[in-house]
GROMACS .gro file of C-alpha atoms in nm:
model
  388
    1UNK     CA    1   0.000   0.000   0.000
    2UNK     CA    2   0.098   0.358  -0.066
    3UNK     CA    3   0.042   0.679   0.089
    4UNK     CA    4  -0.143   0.784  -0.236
    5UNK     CA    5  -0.419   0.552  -0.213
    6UNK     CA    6  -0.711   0.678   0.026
    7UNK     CA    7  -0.819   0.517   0.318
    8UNK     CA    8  -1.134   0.538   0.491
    9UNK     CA    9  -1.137   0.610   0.842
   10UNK     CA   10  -1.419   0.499   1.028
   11UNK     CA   11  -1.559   0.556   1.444
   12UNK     CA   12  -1.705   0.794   1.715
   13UNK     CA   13  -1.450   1.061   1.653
   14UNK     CA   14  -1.191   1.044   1.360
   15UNK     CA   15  -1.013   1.391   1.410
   16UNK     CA   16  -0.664   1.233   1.551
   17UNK     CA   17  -0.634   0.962   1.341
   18UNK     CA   18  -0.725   1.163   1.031
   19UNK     CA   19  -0.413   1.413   1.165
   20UNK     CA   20  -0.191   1.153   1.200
   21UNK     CA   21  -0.265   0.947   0.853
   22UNK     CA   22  -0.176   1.345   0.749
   23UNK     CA   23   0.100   1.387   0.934
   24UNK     CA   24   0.232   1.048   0.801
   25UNK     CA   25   0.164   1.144   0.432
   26UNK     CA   26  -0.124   0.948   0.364
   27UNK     CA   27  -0.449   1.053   0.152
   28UNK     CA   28  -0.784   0.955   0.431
   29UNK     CA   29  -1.158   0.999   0.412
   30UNK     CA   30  -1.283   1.045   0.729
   31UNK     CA   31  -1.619   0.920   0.864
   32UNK     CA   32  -1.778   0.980   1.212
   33UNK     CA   33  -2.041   1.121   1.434
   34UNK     CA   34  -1.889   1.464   1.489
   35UNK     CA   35  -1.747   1.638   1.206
   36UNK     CA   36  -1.542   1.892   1.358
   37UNK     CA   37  -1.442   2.208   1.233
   38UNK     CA   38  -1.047   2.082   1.224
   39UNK     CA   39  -1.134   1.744   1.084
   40UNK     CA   40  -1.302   1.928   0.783
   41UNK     CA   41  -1.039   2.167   0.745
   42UNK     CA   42  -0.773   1.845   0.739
   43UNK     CA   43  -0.906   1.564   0.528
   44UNK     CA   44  -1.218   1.519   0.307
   45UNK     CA   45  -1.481   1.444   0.565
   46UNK     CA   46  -1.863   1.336   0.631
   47UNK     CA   47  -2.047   1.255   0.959
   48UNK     CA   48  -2.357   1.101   1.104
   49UNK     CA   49  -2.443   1.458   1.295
   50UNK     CA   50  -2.439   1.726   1.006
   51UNK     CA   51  -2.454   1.548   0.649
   52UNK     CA   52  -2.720   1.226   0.773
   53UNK     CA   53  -2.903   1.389   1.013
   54UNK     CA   54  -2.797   1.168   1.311
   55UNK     CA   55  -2.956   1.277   1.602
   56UNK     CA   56  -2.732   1.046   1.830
   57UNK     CA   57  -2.438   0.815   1.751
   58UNK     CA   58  -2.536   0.485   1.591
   59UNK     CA   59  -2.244   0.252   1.458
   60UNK     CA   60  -2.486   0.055   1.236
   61UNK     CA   61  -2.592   0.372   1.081
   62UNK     CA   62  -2.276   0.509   1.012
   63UNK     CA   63  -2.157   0.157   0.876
   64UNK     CA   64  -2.419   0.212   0.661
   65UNK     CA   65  -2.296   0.529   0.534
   66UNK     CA   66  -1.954   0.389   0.503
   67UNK     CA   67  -2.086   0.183   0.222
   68UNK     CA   68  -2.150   0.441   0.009
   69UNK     CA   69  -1.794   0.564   0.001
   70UNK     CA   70  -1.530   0.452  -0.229
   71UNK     CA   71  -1.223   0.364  -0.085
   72UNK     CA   72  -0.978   0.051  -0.104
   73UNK     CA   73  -0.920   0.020   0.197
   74UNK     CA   74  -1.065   0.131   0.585
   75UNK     CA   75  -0.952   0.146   0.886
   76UNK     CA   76  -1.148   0.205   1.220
   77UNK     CA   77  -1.124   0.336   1.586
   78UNK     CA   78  -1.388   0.329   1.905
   79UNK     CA   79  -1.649   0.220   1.932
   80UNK     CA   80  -1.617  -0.067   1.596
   81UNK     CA   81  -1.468  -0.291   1.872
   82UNK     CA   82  -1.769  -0.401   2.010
   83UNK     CA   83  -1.906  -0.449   1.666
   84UNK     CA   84  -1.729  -0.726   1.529
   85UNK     CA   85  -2.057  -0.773   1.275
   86UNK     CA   86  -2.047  -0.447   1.139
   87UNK     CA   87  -1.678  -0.493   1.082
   88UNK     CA   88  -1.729  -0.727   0.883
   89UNK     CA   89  -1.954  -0.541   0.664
   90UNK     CA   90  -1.677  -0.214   0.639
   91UNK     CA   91  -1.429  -0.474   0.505
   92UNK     CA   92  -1.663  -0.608   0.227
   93UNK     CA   93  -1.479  -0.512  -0.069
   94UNK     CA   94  -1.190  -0.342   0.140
   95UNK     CA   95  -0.839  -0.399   0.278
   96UNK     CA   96  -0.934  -0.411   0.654
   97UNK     CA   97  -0.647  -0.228   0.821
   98UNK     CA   98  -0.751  -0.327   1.177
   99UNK     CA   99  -0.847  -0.670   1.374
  100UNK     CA  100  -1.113  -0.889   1.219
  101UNK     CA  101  -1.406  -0.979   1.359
  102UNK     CA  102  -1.272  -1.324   1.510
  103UNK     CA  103  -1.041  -1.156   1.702
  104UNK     CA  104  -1.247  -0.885   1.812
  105UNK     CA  105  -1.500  -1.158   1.957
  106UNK     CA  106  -1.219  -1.316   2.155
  107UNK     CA  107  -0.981  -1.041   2.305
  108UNK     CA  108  -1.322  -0.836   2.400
  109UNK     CA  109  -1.466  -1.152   2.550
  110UNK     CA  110  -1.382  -1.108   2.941
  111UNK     CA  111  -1.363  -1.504   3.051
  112UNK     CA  112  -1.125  -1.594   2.683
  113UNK     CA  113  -0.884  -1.254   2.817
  114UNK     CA  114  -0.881  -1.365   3.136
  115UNK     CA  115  -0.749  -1.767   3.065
  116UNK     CA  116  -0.517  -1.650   2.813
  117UNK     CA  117  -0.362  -1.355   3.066
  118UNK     CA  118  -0.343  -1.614   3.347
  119UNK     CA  119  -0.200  -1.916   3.117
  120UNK     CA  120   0.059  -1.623   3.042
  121UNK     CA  121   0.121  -1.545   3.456
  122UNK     CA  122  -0.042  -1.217   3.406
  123UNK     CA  123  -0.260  -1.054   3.677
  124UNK     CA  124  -0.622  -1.004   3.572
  125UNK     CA  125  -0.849  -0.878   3.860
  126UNK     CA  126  -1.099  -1.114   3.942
  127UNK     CA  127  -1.439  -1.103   3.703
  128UNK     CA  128  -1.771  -1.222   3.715
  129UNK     CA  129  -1.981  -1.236   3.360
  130UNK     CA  130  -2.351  -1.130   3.480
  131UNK     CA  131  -2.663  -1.335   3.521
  132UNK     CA  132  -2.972  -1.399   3.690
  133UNK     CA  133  -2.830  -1.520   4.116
  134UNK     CA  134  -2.475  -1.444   4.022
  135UNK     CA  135  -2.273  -1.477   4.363
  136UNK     CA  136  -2.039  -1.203   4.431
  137UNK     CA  137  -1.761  -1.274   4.702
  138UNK     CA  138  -1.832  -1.021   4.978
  139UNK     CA  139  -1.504  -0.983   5.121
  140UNK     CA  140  -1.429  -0.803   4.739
  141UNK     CA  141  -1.510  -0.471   4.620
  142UNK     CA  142  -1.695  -0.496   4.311
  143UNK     CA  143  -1.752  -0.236   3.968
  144UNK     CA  144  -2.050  -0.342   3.738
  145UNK     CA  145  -1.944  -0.234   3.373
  146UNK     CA  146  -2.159  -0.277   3.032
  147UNK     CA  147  -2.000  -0.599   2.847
  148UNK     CA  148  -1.936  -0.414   2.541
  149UNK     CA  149  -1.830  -0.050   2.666
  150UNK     CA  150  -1.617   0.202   2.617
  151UNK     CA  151  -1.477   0.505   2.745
  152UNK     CA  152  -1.566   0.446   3.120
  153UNK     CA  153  -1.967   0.466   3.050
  154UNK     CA  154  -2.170   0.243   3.276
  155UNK     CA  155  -1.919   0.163   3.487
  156UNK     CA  156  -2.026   0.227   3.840
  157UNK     CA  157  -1.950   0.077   4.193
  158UNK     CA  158  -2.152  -0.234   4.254
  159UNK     CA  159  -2.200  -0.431   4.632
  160UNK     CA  160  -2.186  -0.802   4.631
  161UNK     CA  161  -2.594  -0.863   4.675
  162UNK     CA  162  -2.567  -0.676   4.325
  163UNK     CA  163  -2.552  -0.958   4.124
  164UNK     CA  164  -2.857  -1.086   4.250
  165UNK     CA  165  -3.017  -0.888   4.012
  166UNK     CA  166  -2.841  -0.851   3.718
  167UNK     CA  167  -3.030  -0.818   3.396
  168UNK     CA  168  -2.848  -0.624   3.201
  169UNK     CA  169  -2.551  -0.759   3.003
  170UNK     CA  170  -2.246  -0.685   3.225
  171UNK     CA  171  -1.956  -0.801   3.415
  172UNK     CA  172  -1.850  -0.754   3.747
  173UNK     CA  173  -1.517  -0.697   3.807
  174UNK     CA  174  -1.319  -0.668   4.098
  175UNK     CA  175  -1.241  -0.291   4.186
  176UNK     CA  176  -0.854  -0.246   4.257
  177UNK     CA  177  -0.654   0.040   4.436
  178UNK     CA  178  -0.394   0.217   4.181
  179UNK     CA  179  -0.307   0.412   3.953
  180UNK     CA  180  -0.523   0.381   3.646
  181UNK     CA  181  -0.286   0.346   3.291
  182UNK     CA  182  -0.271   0.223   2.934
  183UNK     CA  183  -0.078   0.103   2.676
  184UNK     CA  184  -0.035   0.116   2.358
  185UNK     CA  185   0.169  -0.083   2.123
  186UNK     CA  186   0.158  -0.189   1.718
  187UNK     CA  187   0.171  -0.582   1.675
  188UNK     CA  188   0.176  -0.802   1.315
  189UNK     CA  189  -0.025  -1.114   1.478
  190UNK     CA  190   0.312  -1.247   1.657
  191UNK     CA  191   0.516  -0.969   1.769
  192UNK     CA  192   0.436  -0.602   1.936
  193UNK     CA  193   0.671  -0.316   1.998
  194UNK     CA  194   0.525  -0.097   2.266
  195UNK     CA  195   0.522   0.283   2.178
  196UNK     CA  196   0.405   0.481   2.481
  197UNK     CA  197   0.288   0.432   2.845
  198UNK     CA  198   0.042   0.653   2.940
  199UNK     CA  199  -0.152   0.783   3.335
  200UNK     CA  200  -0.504   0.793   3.231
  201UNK     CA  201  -0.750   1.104   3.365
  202UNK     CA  202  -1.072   0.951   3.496
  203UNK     CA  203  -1.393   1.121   3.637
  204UNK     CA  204  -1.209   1.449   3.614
  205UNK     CA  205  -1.430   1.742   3.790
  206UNK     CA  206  -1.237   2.009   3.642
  207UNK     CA  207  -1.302   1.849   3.336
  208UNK     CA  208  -1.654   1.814   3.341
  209UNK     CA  209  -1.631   1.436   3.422
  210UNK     CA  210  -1.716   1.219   3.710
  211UNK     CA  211  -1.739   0.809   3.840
  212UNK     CA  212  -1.541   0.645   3.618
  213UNK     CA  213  -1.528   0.845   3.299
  214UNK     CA  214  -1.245   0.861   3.061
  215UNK     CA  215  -1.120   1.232   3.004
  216UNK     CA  216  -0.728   1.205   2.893
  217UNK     CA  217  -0.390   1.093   2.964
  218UNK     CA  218  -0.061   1.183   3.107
  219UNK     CA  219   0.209   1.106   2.907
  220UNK     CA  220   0.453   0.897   3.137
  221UNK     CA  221   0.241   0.815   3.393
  222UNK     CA  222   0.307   1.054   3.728
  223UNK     CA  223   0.561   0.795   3.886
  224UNK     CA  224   0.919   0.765   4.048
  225UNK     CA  225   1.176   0.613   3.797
  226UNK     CA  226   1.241   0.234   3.911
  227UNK     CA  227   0.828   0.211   3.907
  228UNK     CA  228   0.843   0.308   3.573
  229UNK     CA  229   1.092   0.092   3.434
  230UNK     CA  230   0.900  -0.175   3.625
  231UNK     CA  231   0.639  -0.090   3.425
  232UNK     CA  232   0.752  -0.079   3.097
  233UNK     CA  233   0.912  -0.428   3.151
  234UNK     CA  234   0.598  -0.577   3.215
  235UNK     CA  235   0.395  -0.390   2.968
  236UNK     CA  236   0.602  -0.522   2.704
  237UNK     CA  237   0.609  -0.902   2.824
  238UNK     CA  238   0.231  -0.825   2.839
  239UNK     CA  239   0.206  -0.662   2.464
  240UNK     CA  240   0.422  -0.998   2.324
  241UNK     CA  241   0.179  -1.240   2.470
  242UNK     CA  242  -0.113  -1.047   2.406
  243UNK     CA  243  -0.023  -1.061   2.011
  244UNK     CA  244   0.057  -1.405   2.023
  245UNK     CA  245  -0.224  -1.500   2.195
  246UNK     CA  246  -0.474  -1.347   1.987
  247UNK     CA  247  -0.324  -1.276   1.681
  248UNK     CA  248  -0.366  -0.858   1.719
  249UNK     CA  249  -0.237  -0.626   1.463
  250UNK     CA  250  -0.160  -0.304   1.397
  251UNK     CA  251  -0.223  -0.044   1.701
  252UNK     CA  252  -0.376  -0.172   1.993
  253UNK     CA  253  -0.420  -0.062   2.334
  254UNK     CA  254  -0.411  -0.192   2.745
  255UNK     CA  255  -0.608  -0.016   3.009
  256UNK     CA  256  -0.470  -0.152   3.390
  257UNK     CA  257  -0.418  -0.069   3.702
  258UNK     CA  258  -0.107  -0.053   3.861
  259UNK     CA  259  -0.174  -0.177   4.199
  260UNK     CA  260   0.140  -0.217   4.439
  261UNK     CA  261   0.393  -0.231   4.170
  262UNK     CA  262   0.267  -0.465   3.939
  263UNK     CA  263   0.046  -0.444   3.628
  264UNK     CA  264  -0.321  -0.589   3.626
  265UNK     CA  265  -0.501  -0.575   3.304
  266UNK     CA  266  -0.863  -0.419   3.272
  267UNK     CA  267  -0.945  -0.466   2.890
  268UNK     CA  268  -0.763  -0.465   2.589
  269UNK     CA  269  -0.889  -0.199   2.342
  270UNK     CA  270  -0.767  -0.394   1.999
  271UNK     CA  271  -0.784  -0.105   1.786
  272UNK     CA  272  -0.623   0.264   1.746
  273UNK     CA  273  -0.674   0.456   2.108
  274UNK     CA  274  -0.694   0.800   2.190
  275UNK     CA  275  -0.346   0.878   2.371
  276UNK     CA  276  -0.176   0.816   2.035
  277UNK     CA  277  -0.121   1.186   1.932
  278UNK     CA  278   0.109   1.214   2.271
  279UNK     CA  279   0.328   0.968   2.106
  280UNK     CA  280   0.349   1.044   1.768
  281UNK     CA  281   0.414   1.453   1.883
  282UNK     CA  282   0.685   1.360   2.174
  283UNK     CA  283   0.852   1.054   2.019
  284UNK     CA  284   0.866   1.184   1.710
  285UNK     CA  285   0.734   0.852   1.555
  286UNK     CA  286   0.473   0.804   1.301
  287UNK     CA  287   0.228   0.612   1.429
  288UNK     CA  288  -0.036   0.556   1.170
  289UNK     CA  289   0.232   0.478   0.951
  290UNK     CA  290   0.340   0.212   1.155
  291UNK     CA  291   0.021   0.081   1.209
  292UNK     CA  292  -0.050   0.035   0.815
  293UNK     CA  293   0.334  -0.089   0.798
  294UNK     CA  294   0.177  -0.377   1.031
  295UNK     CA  295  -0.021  -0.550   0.815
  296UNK     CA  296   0.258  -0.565   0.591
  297UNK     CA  297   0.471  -0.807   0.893
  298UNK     CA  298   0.673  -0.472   0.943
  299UNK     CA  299   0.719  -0.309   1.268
  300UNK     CA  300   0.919  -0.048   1.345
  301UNK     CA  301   1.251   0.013   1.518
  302UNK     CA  302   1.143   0.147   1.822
  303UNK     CA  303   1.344   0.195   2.209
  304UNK     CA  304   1.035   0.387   2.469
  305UNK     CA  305   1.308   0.358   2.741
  306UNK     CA  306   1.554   0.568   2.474
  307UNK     CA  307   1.267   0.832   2.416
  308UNK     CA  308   1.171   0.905   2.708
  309UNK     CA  309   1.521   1.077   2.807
  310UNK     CA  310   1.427   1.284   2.524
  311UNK     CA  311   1.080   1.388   2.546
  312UNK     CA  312   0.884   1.633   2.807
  313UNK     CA  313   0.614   1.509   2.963
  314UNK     CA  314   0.270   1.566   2.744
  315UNK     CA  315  -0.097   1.583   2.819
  316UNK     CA  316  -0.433   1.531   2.672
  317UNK     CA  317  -0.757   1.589   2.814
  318UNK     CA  318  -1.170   1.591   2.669
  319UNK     CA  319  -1.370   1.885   2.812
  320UNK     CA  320  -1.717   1.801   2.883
  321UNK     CA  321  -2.011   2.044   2.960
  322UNK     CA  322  -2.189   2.074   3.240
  323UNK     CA  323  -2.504   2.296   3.156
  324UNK     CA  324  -2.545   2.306   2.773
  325UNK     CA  325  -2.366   2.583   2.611
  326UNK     CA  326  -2.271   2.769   2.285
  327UNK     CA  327  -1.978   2.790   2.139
  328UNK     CA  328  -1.833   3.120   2.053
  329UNK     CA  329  -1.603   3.225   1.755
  330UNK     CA  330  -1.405   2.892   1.720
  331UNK     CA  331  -1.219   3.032   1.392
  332UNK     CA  332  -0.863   3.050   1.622
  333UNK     CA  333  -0.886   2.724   1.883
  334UNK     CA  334  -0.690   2.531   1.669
  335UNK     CA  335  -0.415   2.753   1.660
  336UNK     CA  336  -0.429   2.787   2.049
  337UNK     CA  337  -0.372   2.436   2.076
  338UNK     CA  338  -0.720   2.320   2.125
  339UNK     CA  339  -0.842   2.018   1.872
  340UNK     CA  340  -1.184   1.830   1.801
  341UNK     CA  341  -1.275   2.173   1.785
  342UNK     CA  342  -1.692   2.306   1.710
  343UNK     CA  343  -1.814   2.461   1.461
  344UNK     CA  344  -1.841   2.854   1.573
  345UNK     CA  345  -2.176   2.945   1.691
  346UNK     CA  346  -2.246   2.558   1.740
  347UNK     CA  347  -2.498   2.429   2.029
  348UNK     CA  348  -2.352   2.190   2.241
  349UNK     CA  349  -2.585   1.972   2.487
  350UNK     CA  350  -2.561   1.945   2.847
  351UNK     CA  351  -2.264   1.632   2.924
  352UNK     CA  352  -2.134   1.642   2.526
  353UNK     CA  353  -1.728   1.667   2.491
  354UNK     CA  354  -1.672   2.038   2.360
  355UNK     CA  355  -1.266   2.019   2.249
  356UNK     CA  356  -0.950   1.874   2.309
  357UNK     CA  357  -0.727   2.069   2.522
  358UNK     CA  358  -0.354   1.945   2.461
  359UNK     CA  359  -0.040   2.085   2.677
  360UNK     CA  360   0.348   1.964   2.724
  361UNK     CA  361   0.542   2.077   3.003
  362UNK     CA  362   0.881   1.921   3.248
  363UNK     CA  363   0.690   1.714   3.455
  364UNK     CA  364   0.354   1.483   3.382
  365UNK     CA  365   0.179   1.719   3.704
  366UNK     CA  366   0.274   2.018   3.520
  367UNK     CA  367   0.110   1.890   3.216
  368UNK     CA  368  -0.252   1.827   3.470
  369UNK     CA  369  -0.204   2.210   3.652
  370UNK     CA  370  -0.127   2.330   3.267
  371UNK     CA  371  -0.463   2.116   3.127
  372UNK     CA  372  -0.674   2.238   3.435
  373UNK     CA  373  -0.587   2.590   3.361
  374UNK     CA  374  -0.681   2.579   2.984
  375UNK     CA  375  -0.999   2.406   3.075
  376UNK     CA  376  -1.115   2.691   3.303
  377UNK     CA  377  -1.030   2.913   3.018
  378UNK     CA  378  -1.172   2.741   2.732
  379UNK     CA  379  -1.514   2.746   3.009
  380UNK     CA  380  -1.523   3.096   2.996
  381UNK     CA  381  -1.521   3.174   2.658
  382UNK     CA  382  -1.808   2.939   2.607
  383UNK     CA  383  -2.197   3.094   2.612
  384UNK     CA  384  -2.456   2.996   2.820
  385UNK     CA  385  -2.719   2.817   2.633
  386UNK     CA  386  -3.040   2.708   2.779
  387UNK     CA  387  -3.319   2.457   2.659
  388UNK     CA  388  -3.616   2.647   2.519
   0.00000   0.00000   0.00000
């Protein structure tokens, strides 16, 4: 494949991976709910919310839209994971440049993760799929999350009479102390070279978030050196027999918790995630390109231990609203730093993301005072807009 030919880009919100198939040289389509003001004014673009009239996002709608766009190829990002189906049907015709379905049915499949992490000596906390009387060991603290989730939605605290009365699809997984992390690494079905380790920012106040609510990433995680290299040790050993194990390829992702000094896997995300732009700004490496590359069997030559004596620390975080709002004149966020940026004048309802606020700075807790600050400013530029 070449960087001429197109490639469709498929999911929620395609603004970062459109800039980084850009930044990397290649020619992209972009498809998703959204349609930012910077997506449109990067790469040729439609979405669900302003050219279908999507009231809400709906992955089998907009995999029906993605049929009716030429383009050899496609690759796609959140939420397609839980969708191994409609997968299927964005590869008809296409070079798939992501996991198929079969392997997005068994690495998203809690009890299949959890016997091939153990059969590897990897910690997985313990997890419960849940049904009618499920029995929940009291001396545990427990979190109920949606089987096929994403992003921290759903997830809530859950006592152990809880699974009594479980009717909705779910798991119950045991809640660990720790510091919450990810990541992220580019595999071709038997090897992976890990490209970033990442602190992630959940249920954020001063970013509009709360519970257990995705809202950014720290990039390294906010910890002393030797925990660190501890880290990245095991993340790798985890990334290798992740690949093998299920066959993933090109850019994947890990959420875990690091919970007294070793590494315990939540979920693996097996598709593109959303702290890549930290490492393909601060590393200097091209990260769609080596996620194309992977389908080819070629990865690239990669040290994280060598770039991160290079490279100040970097941060990323989603600002939500609280009461619905307006945007103002948008026409200069982008070159402020902001990204996923509205349309000026745009309505924005109570809860939605409005940007992406991106900093870098010395320290990873520079880089969450520094995002902190430029949410409270981004806040009050934005206009009050009630419901009629």
């Amino acid at each position: 494949m070449t960087a001429a030919q197109p490639i469709l880009l498929v999911g929620y919100s395609m603004r970062m991976l459109a800039e980084l198939a850009v930044r990397a040289g290649y020619a992209v389509t972009a498809l998703d709910y959204f349609g930012d003001s910077d997506l449109r004014a990067l790469s040729p673009s439609l979405s669900l919310l302003r050219d279908f009239g999507g009231k809400s996002y709906n992955p089998t709608t907009l995999t029906k839209a993605a049929r009716t766009l030429a383009a050899p190829s496609v690759a796609y990002s959140a939420s397609f994971e839980n969708h191994p189906a409609l997968v299927a049907q964005l590869a008809e015709g296409r070079t798939l440049l992501g996991n198929p379905p079969a392997v997005l049915e068994r690495v998203r499949d809690p009890l299949q993760l959890a016997a091939a992490l153990r059969a590897g000596g990897f910690n997985y906390p313990e997890t419960v799929v849940a049904q009618p009387d499920t029995s929940l060991d009291p001396n545990r603290r427990w979190l109920w999350k949606p089987l096929r989730g994403g992003g921290g939605t759903g997830v809530r605290r859950a006592s152990a009479g809880a699974g009594r009365n479980a009717t909705t699809p779910g798991v119950f997984q045991e809640r660990l102390d720790g510091l919450v992390c990810s990541a992220a690494f580019v595999a071709d079905g038997r090897r992976a070279v890990l490209l970033g380790l990442t602190e992630q920012l959940v249920g954020r106040r001063a970013f509009g978030v709360s519970g257990y609510r995705y809202c950014g990433n720290l990039l390294p995680p906010r910890l002393p050196p030797a925990a660190m290299r501890r880290m990245l040790r095991e993340a790798r050993a985890l990334a290798d027999h992740l690949t093998a194990a299920f066959g993933l390829r090109g850019v994947n992702g890990v959420d875990f918790v690091w919970h007294q000094g070793r590494l315990w896997t939540i979920e693996v995300n097996p598709r593109p995630s959303a702290s890549l732009e930290l490492m393909d700004s601060g590393y200097n490496i091209r990260v769609f390109d080596a996620h194309v590359r992977a389908f080819s069997g070629e990865l690239p030559a990669f040290d994280l231990e060598r770039a991160w004596a290079h490279t100040p620390a970097m941060g990323k975080a989603i600002l939500f609203t609280t009461p619905a709002v307006r945007a103002p004149d948008t026409s200069d966020w982008f070159a402020r730093g902001l990204r996923d940026v509205p349309h000026s004048g745009e309505a924005i309802g109570r809860g939605h993301p409005v940007c992406t606020l991106l900093v870098s700075a010395a320290t990873p807790a520079a880089c969450l005072r520094g995002l902190r600050a430029k949410a409270a400013q981004v806040r009050s530029w934005l206009v009050p807009n009630p419901p009629p």
